[in-house]
Amino acid sequence: MRDGGNAGEAARGGVDGGGAGTAGGPDDGSAGEEHADDERWLVVNGRRWRRTDPSLPAGMVERLKSHLGRGRSGVGAAKRRGDDSAVAASRKRVGLAKHGLGERGPRWWEEPEAARLERARQALEELDGLDGAAPEGA
């Protein structure tokens, strides 16, 4: 499933960094629109979560999800240590990864595919820069 792990977040009661609002909800004016289909939304316990952009190459999604997982793990570890600056840095990683995956920011189905791919490439470049790693070709 290419949903960026949103189901797990919903089961835990939220998302790191508070990005759930971008997915829309029952009162966002979209109830009658066609974009509430299975390809665009994942519904868990009555709450909609935006899915990962299906047009992204599998290798790119894998790398973005790796950053997402490290960011989520980092948030938890930093919270346990009481390190607010590390929490903020980890949440930045989570947000960048989710933007790259299309789960936050502009709705991916409303943008041209080239713009979506460029957003994901830029997110990966910035995420790799957080590690001091040289960007890989994707």
Coordinates of C-alpha atoms in Angstrom, one line a residue:
M1 CA 0.0 0.0 0.0
R2 CA 1.4 3.4 -1.0
D3 CA -0.2 5.6 1.7
G4 CA 2.8 6.9 3.5
G5 CA 1.8 5.2 6.7
N6 CA -1.1 7.4 7.5
A7 CA -3.2 4.5 8.8
G8 CA -0.8 4.0 11.6
E9 CA -0.9 7.7 12.5
A10 CA -4.6 7.7 12.6
A11 CA -4.6 4.7 14.8
R12 CA -2.3 6.5 17.2
G13 CA -4.6 9.5 17.2
G14 CA -2.8 12.0 15.0
V15 CA 0.2 13.0 12.9
D16 CA 3.5 14.6 13.8
G17 CA 3.6 18.2 13.0
G18 CA -0.2 18.6 12.7
G19 CA -0.6 18.1 9.0
A20 CA -3.9 16.3 9.0
G21 CA -5.8 19.5 8.3
T22 CA -4.5 19.5 4.7
A23 CA -6.3 16.3 3.9
G24 CA -9.7 17.8 4.3
G25 CA -12.6 16.6 6.4
P26 CA -16.3 16.1 6.2
D27 CA -16.8 19.9 6.4
D28 CA -14.3 21.0 3.9
G29 CA -16.8 21.5 1.1
S30 CA -15.7 18.5 -0.8
A31 CA -18.4 16.0 0.2
G32 CA -20.0 16.0 -3.3
E33 CA -16.8 16.1 -5.3
E34 CA -15.3 13.2 -7.0
H35 CA -11.9 13.4 -5.3
A36 CA -13.0 11.4 -2.3
D37 CA -12.2 8.1 -4.1
D38 CA -9.9 5.3 -2.9
E39 CA -6.9 6.5 -4.8
R40 CA -6.8 9.9 -3.1
W41 CA -8.0 9.2 0.4
L42 CA -7.6 6.6 3.1
V43 CA -10.3 6.6 5.7
V44 CA -9.5 5.3 9.2
N45 CA -12.0 5.5 12.0
G46 CA -14.1 8.0 10.0
R47 CA -11.1 10.3 9.4
R48 CA -9.7 11.0 5.9
W49 CA -6.0 10.9 5.3
R50 CA -4.4 11.9 2.0
R51 CA -2.7 9.1 0.2
T52 CA 0.8 9.1 -1.3
D53 CA 0.9 10.4 -4.9
P54 CA 0.6 7.3 -7.1
S55 CA 2.6 8.9 -9.9
L56 CA 5.8 9.0 -7.9
P57 CA 8.4 6.3 -8.9
A58 CA 8.7 3.5 -6.4
G59 CA 12.3 4.2 -5.6
M60 CA 11.5 7.8 -4.8
V61 CA 8.6 6.8 -2.6
E62 CA 10.8 4.3 -0.7
R63 CA 13.4 7.0 0.0
L64 CA 10.8 9.5 1.1
K65 CA 9.2 6.9 3.4
S66 CA 12.6 6.1 4.9
H67 CA 13.0 9.8 5.8
L68 CA 9.5 9.8 7.1
G69 CA 10.1 6.9 9.3
R70 CA 13.4 8.3 10.7
G71 CA 11.6 11.6 11.3
R72 CA 8.8 9.9 13.2
S73 CA 11.2 7.9 15.2
G74 CA 13.3 11.0 15.9
V75 CA 10.3 12.8 17.2
G76 CA 9.5 10.1 19.8
A77 CA 13.1 9.8 20.9
A78 CA 13.6 13.5 21.2
K79 CA 10.3 13.9 23.2
R80 CA 11.5 11.1 25.6
R81 CA 14.8 13.0 26.1
G82 CA 13.0 16.4 26.5
D83 CA 15.0 17.9 23.6
D84 CA 12.7 20.5 22.1
S85 CA 15.2 21.4 19.3
A86 CA 15.6 17.8 18.3
V87 CA 11.8 17.4 18.2
A88 CA 11.5 20.4 15.9
A89 CA 14.2 19.1 13.6
S90 CA 12.6 15.7 13.4
R91 CA 9.2 17.3 12.7
K92 CA 10.8 19.2 9.9
R93 CA 12.0 15.9 8.4
V94 CA 8.5 14.5 8.8
G95 CA 6.9 17.5 7.1
L96 CA 9.4 17.6 4.2
A97 CA 8.8 13.9 3.6
K98 CA 5.1 14.2 3.7
H99 CA 5.2 17.1 1.3
G100 CA 7.4 15.1 -1.1
L101 CA 5.0 12.2 -0.9
G102 CA 2.1 14.5 -1.7
E103 CA 0.4 13.9 1.6
R104 CA 0.7 17.6 2.6
G105 CA 0.6 20.8 0.6
P106 CA -1.2 21.2 -2.6
R107 CA -3.5 18.3 -3.5
W108 CA -1.5 16.2 -5.9
W109 CA -4.4 15.4 -8.2
E110 CA -4.9 19.1 -8.9
E111 CA -1.3 19.6 -10.1
P112 CA 0.5 18.5 -13.3
E113 CA 2.6 15.4 -12.9
A114 CA 5.8 17.3 -13.7
A115 CA 5.2 19.7 -10.8
R116 CA 4.5 16.8 -8.4
L117 CA 7.7 15.0 -9.4
E118 CA 9.7 18.2 -9.0
R119 CA 8.3 18.7 -5.5
A120 CA 9.3 15.2 -4.5
R121 CA 12.8 15.7 -6.0
Q122 CA 13.2 18.9 -4.1
A123 CA 12.0 17.4 -0.9
L124 CA 14.5 14.5 -1.3
E125 CA 17.3 16.9 -2.0
E126 CA 16.5 18.9 1.2
L127 CA 16.1 15.7 3.3
D128 CA 19.3 14.3 2.0
G129 CA 21.0 17.6 2.9
L130 CA 19.8 17.2 6.5
D131 CA 22.0 14.1 6.7
G132 CA 24.9 15.7 4.7
A133 CA 24.4 13.0 2.1
A134 CA 24.9 13.6 -1.6
P135 CA 21.6 13.4 -3.4
E136 CA 21.0 10.2 -5.3
G137 CA 19.5 10.1 -8.8
A138 CA 15.8 9.3 -8.7

